[in-house]
Short mmCIF file of C-alpha atoms in Angstrom, two decimals:
data_model
loop_
_atom_site.label_atom_id
_atom_site.label_comp_id
_atom_site.label_asym_id
_atom_site.label_seq_id
_atom_site.Cartn_x
_atom_site.Cartn_y
_atom_site.Cartn_z
CA UNK A 6 67.18 152.45 98.92
CA UNK A 7 64.80 153.84 96.25
CA UNK A 8 61.12 152.87 96.00
CA UNK A 9 61.80 150.99 92.74
CA UNK A 10 64.72 149.05 94.27
CA UNK A 11 62.67 148.20 97.37
CA UNK A 12 59.84 146.95 95.19
CA UNK A 13 62.23 144.82 93.13
CA UNK A 14 63.76 143.35 96.30
CA UNK A 15 60.33 142.44 97.75
CA UNK A 16 59.35 140.75 94.48
CA UNK A 17 62.51 138.63 94.22
CA UNK A 18 63.48 138.13 97.87
CA UNK A 19 62.35 134.48 97.92
CA UNK A 20 64.45 133.75 94.84
CA UNK A 21 67.42 135.57 96.37
CA UNK A 22 67.02 133.64 99.62
CA UNK A 23 66.91 130.37 97.66
CA UNK A 24 70.01 131.38 95.69
CA UNK A 25 71.83 132.23 98.93
CA UNK A 26 70.82 128.86 100.41
CA UNK A 27 72.12 127.04 97.32
CA UNK A 28 75.43 128.92 97.56
CA UNK A 29 75.78 128.11 101.28
CA UNK A 30 74.96 124.43 100.74
CA UNK A 31 77.40 124.23 97.85
CA UNK A 32 80.11 125.83 99.95
CA UNK A 33 79.40 123.45 102.84
CA UNK A 34 79.68 120.47 100.48
CA UNK A 35 83.13 121.38 99.18
CA UNK A 36 84.60 122.97 102.31
CA UNK A 37 86.50 120.31 104.29
CA UNK A 38 87.42 120.20 107.98
CA UNK A 39 90.53 118.83 109.77
CA UNK A 40 88.79 115.84 111.32
CA UNK A 41 88.66 112.07 110.82
CA UNK A 42 85.41 110.10 111.01
CA UNK A 43 85.51 106.53 112.31
CA UNK A 44 82.91 103.81 111.78
CA UNK A 45 82.43 100.07 111.17
CA UNK A 46 84.59 98.78 108.34
CA UNK A 47 84.58 95.35 106.72
CA UNK A 48 85.00 91.73 107.78
CA UNK A 49 86.49 89.91 104.81
CA UNK A 50 87.84 86.38 104.29
CA UNK A 51 91.65 86.23 104.51
CA UNK A 52 91.85 83.19 102.19
CA UNK A 53 91.63 85.06 98.83
CA UNK A 54 94.30 87.53 99.97
CA UNK A 55 96.97 84.99 100.95
CA UNK A 56 98.60 82.62 98.47
CA UNK A 57 101.10 80.00 99.57
CA UNK A 58 101.22 77.66 96.59
CA UNK A 59 99.20 75.14 98.64
CA UNK A 60 95.49 74.83 97.89
CA UNK A 61 93.06 74.41 100.77
CA UNK A 62 89.29 74.00 100.62
CA UNK A 63 88.08 75.86 103.70
CA UNK A 64 84.55 75.06 104.86
CA UNK A 65 84.40 78.26 106.87
CA UNK A 66 86.53 81.41 106.81
CA UNK A 67 88.99 83.46 108.79
CA UNK A 68 87.81 87.06 108.61
CA UNK A 69 90.11 90.04 109.07
CA UNK A 70 88.29 93.14 110.25
CA UNK A 71 88.83 96.82 109.52
CA UNK A 72 87.76 100.27 110.68
CA UNK A 73 86.28 102.68 108.16
CA UNK A 74 88.00 106.08 108.26
CA UNK A 75 87.11 109.24 106.36
CA UNK A 76 89.52 112.16 106.56
CA UNK A 77 88.81 115.84 105.83
CA UNK A 78 84.99 115.46 105.82
CA UNK A 79 82.56 118.18 104.81
CA UNK A 80 79.89 119.64 107.10
CA UNK A 81 77.22 117.15 106.00
CA UNK A 82 79.44 114.15 106.77
CA UNK A 83 80.35 115.61 110.15
CA UNK A 84 76.70 116.17 111.00
CA UNK A 85 75.78 112.61 109.98
CA UNK A 86 78.63 111.13 112.05
CA UNK A 87 77.71 113.29 115.05
CA UNK A 88 74.13 111.97 114.95
CA UNK A 89 75.17 108.34 114.38
CA UNK A 90 75.82 106.46 117.64
CA UNK A 91 78.01 103.93 115.81
CA UNK A 92 80.46 106.52 114.50
CA UNK A 93 83.04 108.79 116.09
CA UNK A 94 84.83 112.03 115.20
CA UNK A 95 88.43 112.90 116.09
CA UNK A 96 90.72 115.76 115.16
CA UNK A 97 93.41 114.97 112.59
CA UNK A 98 96.11 115.49 115.22
CA UNK A 99 94.51 112.97 117.58
CA UNK A 100 93.79 110.47 114.79
CA UNK A 101 97.35 110.54 113.44
CA UNK A 102 99.05 110.56 116.83
CA UNK A 103 100.53 113.97 116.05
CA UNK A 104 102.30 112.82 112.86
CA UNK A 105 103.87 115.52 110.69
CA UNK A 106 101.04 115.27 108.16
CA UNK A 107 98.51 112.80 106.77
CA UNK A 108 100.93 111.63 104.07
CA UNK A 109 103.52 110.74 106.71
CA UNK A 110 100.89 108.91 108.75
CA UNK A 111 99.76 106.92 105.71
CA UNK A 112 103.33 105.93 104.88
CA UNK A 113 103.73 104.72 108.46
CA UNK A 114 100.50 102.69 108.22
CA UNK A 115 101.68 101.14 104.94
CA UNK A 116 104.92 100.05 106.62
CA UNK A 117 102.95 98.65 109.56
CA UNK A 118 100.95 96.54 107.12
CA UNK A 119 104.10 95.30 105.36
CA UNK A 120 105.74 94.63 108.71
CA UNK A 121 102.71 92.65 109.89
CA UNK A 122 102.99 90.45 106.78
CA UNK A 123 106.64 89.78 107.62
CA UNK A 124 105.97 89.00 111.29
CA UNK A 125 102.98 86.83 110.31
CA UNK A 126 105.38 84.71 108.25
CA UNK A 127 107.88 84.56 111.12
CA UNK A 128 105.19 83.54 113.61
CA UNK A 129 103.61 80.98 111.25
CA UNK A 130 106.88 79.27 110.35
CA UNK A 131 107.92 79.37 114.00
CA UNK A 132 104.67 77.62 114.98
CA UNK A 133 105.40 74.93 112.38
CA UNK A 134 109.04 74.70 113.52
CA UNK A 135 110.31 75.56 110.05
CA UNK A 136 113.20 77.85 109.07
CA UNK A 137 112.78 81.17 107.28
CA UNK A 138 115.28 83.79 106.07
CA UNK A 139 115.22 87.32 107.51
CA UNK A 140 117.16 90.32 106.19
CA UNK A 141 117.16 93.83 107.71
CA UNK A 142 116.90 96.54 105.05
CA UNK A 143 116.73 99.83 106.88
CA UNK A 144 115.43 101.79 109.85
CA UNK A 145 112.00 103.42 109.82
CA UNK A 146 111.06 106.57 111.73
CA UNK A 147 108.13 105.70 113.99
CA UNK A 148 108.01 108.77 116.23
CA UNK A 149 110.13 111.88 116.82
CA UNK A 150 111.34 112.96 120.26
CA UNK A 151 110.63 116.47 121.50
CA UNK A 152 113.91 118.27 120.74
CA UNK A 153 114.66 116.79 117.32
CA UNK A 154 115.62 119.08 114.44
CA UNK A 155 114.78 116.40 111.90
CA UNK A 156 111.24 117.58 111.10
CA UNK A 157 112.24 121.14 110.23
CA UNK A 158 114.99 119.70 108.02
CA UNK A 159 112.73 117.49 105.94
CA UNK A 160 112.15 114.17 107.72
CA UNK A 161 108.74 112.65 108.47
CA UNK A 162 107.30 109.64 110.25
CA UNK A 163 107.33 106.67 107.90
CA UNK A 164 110.64 107.64 106.26
CA UNK A 165 113.05 104.73 105.90
CA UNK A 166 116.75 105.49 106.45
CA UNK A 167 119.21 103.25 104.62
CA UNK A 168 122.48 105.26 104.68
CA UNK A 169 124.34 107.99 106.60
CA UNK A 170 126.79 110.13 104.59
CA UNK A 171 126.85 107.43 101.93
CA UNK A 172 127.57 104.63 104.42
CA UNK A 173 124.91 101.86 104.22
CA UNK A 174 123.01 101.38 107.51
CA UNK A 175 120.51 98.55 106.94
CA UNK A 176 120.42 97.76 110.67
CA UNK A 177 119.73 100.02 113.66
CA UNK A 178 123.08 99.08 115.19
CA UNK A 179 124.87 100.30 112.07
CA UNK A 180 122.92 103.58 112.09
CA UNK A 181 123.92 104.20 115.71
CA UNK A 182 127.54 103.24 114.97
CA UNK A 183 127.65 105.73 112.07
CA UNK A 184 126.87 108.54 114.55
CA UNK A 185 129.22 107.55 117.39
CA UNK A 186 132.06 109.85 116.31
CA UNK A 187 129.72 112.84 115.78
CA UNK A 188 128.83 115.65 118.16
CA UNK A 189 125.52 117.45 118.77
CA UNK A 190 125.23 120.16 116.12
CA UNK A 191 127.06 118.17 113.43
CA UNK A 192 125.09 117.66 110.24
CA UNK A 193 124.64 114.30 108.54
CA UNK A 194 123.29 113.45 105.10
CA UNK A 195 120.60 110.79 105.33
CA UNK A 196 119.36 108.81 102.35
CA UNK A 197 116.53 106.32 102.09
CA UNK A 198 112.96 106.14 100.84
CA UNK A 199 109.61 107.80 101.48
CA UNK A 200 106.57 105.93 100.24
CA UNK A 201 108.83 103.89 97.94
CA UNK A 202 110.48 106.98 96.40
CA UNK A 203 114.10 108.13 96.98
CA UNK A 204 114.65 110.43 99.98
CA UNK A 205 117.56 112.66 100.92
CA UNK A 206 117.87 115.08 103.85
CA UNK A 207 120.67 116.85 105.72
CA UNK A 208 119.89 116.94 109.45
CA UNK A 209 121.66 118.52 112.47
CA UNK A 210 122.26 116.08 115.31
CA UNK A 211 121.03 116.70 118.85
CA UNK A 212 122.09 115.45 122.28
CA UNK A 213 119.97 112.42 123.07
CA UNK A 214 118.29 112.80 126.50
CA UNK A 215 119.27 109.43 128.02
CA UNK A 216 122.66 108.60 126.46
CA UNK A 217 123.85 112.25 126.06
CA UNK A 218 125.35 111.15 122.74
CA UNK A 219 124.68 112.65 119.34
CA UNK A 220 121.57 111.36 117.59
CA UNK A 221 118.90 112.30 115.06
CA UNK A 222 116.08 112.25 117.59
CA UNK A 223 113.48 109.64 116.72
CA UNK A 224 112.13 106.30 117.86
CA UNK A 225 112.68 103.63 115.25
CA UNK A 226 111.94 100.10 114.17
CA UNK A 227 113.61 97.73 111.73
CA UNK A 228 112.49 97.24 108.14
CA UNK A 229 112.86 93.54 107.39
CA UNK A 230 112.55 91.36 104.32
CA UNK A 231 111.35 87.84 105.07
CA UNK A 232 111.98 85.13 102.46
CA UNK A 233 109.93 81.98 103.11
CA UNK A 234 110.74 78.69 101.38
CA UNK A 235 107.18 78.64 100.00
CA UNK A 236 105.84 81.09 97.34
CA UNK A 237 103.78 83.14 99.79
CA UNK A 238 102.08 86.27 98.42
CA UNK A 239 99.84 88.82 100.16
CA UNK A 240 97.18 91.12 98.74
CA UNK A 241 96.52 93.72 101.44
CA UNK A 242 97.65 96.88 99.62
CA UNK A 243 94.27 98.52 100.25
CA UNK A 244 94.64 98.00 104.00
CA UNK A 245 96.77 100.06 106.39
CA UNK A 246 98.11 99.21 109.82
CA UNK A 247 99.21 95.99 111.53
CA UNK A 248 95.94 94.68 112.98
CA UNK A 249 95.36 91.88 110.44
CA UNK A 250 98.54 90.12 111.59
CA UNK A 251 96.91 87.42 113.72
CA UNK A 252 94.35 86.43 111.08
CA UNK A 253 97.03 86.36 108.35
CA UNK A 254 99.10 84.02 110.47
CA UNK A 255 96.25 81.57 111.05
CA UNK A 256 95.55 81.44 107.32
CA UNK A 257 99.23 80.80 106.49
CA UNK A 258 99.42 77.92 108.98
CA UNK A 259 96.17 76.44 107.63
CA UNK A 260 97.31 76.53 104.01
CA UNK A 261 100.83 75.24 104.63
CA UNK A 262 99.68 72.38 106.88
CA UNK A 263 96.64 71.55 104.73
CA UNK A 264 94.45 71.69 107.84
CA UNK A 265 91.10 73.48 107.67
CA UNK A 266 91.46 75.37 110.92
CA UNK A 267 88.13 77.14 110.42
CA UNK A 268 86.26 73.87 111.17
CA UNK A 269 83.38 75.28 109.10
CA UNK A 270 82.94 78.43 111.23
CA UNK A 271 83.24 82.09 110.32
CA UNK A 272 86.00 83.17 112.70
CA UNK A 273 86.70 86.89 112.78
CA UNK A 274 89.38 88.62 114.78
CA UNK A 275 92.05 91.24 115.08
CA UNK A 276 95.43 91.77 116.69
CA UNK A 277 99.01 92.50 115.79
CA UNK A 278 101.43 89.58 115.69
CA UNK A 279 105.09 89.51 116.72
CA UNK A 280 107.62 87.12 115.28
CA UNK A 281 107.43 85.04 118.47
CA UNK A 282 103.65 84.74 118.15
CA UNK A 283 102.65 87.35 120.74
CA UNK A 284 99.30 88.99 119.93
CA UNK A 285 99.18 92.74 120.52
CA UNK A 286 96.36 95.21 121.06
CA UNK A 287 94.87 97.40 118.34
CA UNK A 288 92.56 100.39 117.99
CA UNK A 289 88.90 100.56 117.03
CA UNK A 290 87.90 97.10 118.21
CA UNK A 291 84.28 98.23 118.69
CA UNK A 292 83.96 99.05 114.98
CA UNK A 293 85.58 95.76 113.98
CA UNK A 294 83.10 93.87 116.14
CA UNK A 295 80.22 95.67 114.43
CA UNK A 296 81.65 94.64 111.04
CA UNK A 297 82.04 91.02 112.17
CA UNK A 298 78.48 90.96 113.48
CA UNK A 299 77.17 92.26 110.15
CA UNK A 300 78.99 89.43 108.35
CA UNK A 301 77.53 86.86 110.76
CA UNK A 302 80.79 85.76 112.36
CA UNK A 303 80.48 82.89 114.84
CA UNK A 304 83.54 83.85 116.90
CA UNK A 305 85.75 86.90 117.34
CA UNK A 306 89.39 86.52 118.47
CA UNK A 307 90.28 89.40 120.83
CA UNK A 308 93.84 90.39 121.88
CA UNK A 309 94.21 89.55 125.58
CA UNK A 310 97.20 91.63 126.66
CA UNK A 311 97.53 91.69 130.44
CA UNK A 312 100.57 94.00 130.35
CA UNK A 313 98.53 96.60 128.45
CA UNK A 314 95.63 96.41 130.89
CA UNK A 315 93.28 94.21 128.82
CA UNK A 316 91.74 97.31 127.24
CA UNK A 317 90.80 95.47 124.00
CA UNK A 318 89.09 92.70 125.94
CA UNK A 319 87.17 95.11 128.17
CA UNK A 320 86.08 97.24 125.20
CA UNK A 321 84.99 94.12 123.31
CA UNK A 322 82.89 92.86 126.23
CA UNK A 323 81.25 96.26 126.65
CA UNK A 324 80.53 96.60 122.92
CA UNK A 325 78.95 93.15 122.61
CA UNK A 326 76.79 93.77 125.66
CA UNK A 327 75.77 97.31 124.69
CA UNK A 328 74.94 96.57 121.05
CA UNK A 329 73.76 92.97 121.59
CA UNK A 330 76.20 91.58 119.02
CA UNK A 331 76.24 87.85 118.27
CA UNK A 332 79.93 86.80 117.79
CA UNK A 333 81.30 84.86 120.76
CA UNK A 334 84.42 86.51 122.16
CA UNK A 335 87.62 84.47 122.47
CA UNK A 336 90.62 85.90 124.38
CA UNK A 337 94.01 85.15 122.78
CA UNK A 338 97.36 86.28 124.16
CA UNK A 339 99.46 84.55 121.51
CA UNK A 340 99.32 82.39 118.39
CA UNK A 341 99.54 79.20 120.44
CA UNK A 342 96.28 80.02 122.24
CA UNK A 343 94.57 80.91 118.97
CA UNK A 344 95.65 77.62 117.37
CA UNK A 345 94.58 75.64 120.42
CA UNK A 346 91.14 77.25 120.31
CA UNK A 347 90.42 76.57 116.63
CA UNK A 348 91.83 73.04 116.77
CA UNK A 349 89.59 72.16 119.73
CA UNK A 350 86.44 73.29 117.92
CA UNK A 351 84.07 70.53 116.93
CA UNK A 352 83.45 70.74 113.16
CA UNK A 353 80.38 72.86 112.56
CA UNK A 354 78.61 70.27 110.46
CA UNK A 355 78.74 67.88 113.39
CA UNK A 356 78.06 70.43 116.12
#
């Protein structure tokens, strides 16, 4: 390095260092990482998001709760989440349960939301002892088994299969029947939808591990269309997953019976709902409790699933104790218990 160059470098080294810092910070801002950040979401009234054609003046509110998720964060977001005791960081693979990609995972969450709306209707009308029409419209891929060849041939979680080699298969039984005459190694043409758009894939069959018969190699669930006698409409398109099912169901019953089940309280909660009214466990209950506490909920309905080890209930108790949250926890194993609890509440104005 010449004397002139060295002199120039000494004169401008602070400016160069500042320029380098700006470049590094700019790079850190736009460079993303394969992680998902979790934190408290929202606790919103269900009432404005469910229409049944029956008006009801609720003195309180049923609140459905969510978890805030942020995928592919930059370094600054990761650092903030790492320092924040009320947030968590997971790898994309852990967060998505090993789904093929984020798009597949989001399609699966969208179906879970739609399915929870359908089962909420089934559970609500069942609780009121009223009939409702149900039609199966396809089979959705929930999870692939280890030896499947479906992924490398174009299928993903969240894909909905409606036909095999041109033969309609709206029900799981019909999908299985369409494969009974096939052998492992045979190829089948599958058609259906992915995220609402047409899907087509040709997939080699494998030998299924338990039946030793030819199959595609995935765990599935039914896609159902539920047609209630009332003009019920949902507005949860900005929400993914099935965990609002219980709170949807309570709101449907309240509106269709004309009974203010809130009794003037702000009743938050979470939990999946089956057509028979069973309440199932969910993820992220600690973040949902934080959201409910922020919105000053009086009670929080917690899935109480003994078969699953009561993990939601134990996590809820620990979270309330650790963070000194104010909502009172209420264990519910099914819709019947939830309805019994709210109906036994003394109206808040008289309490």
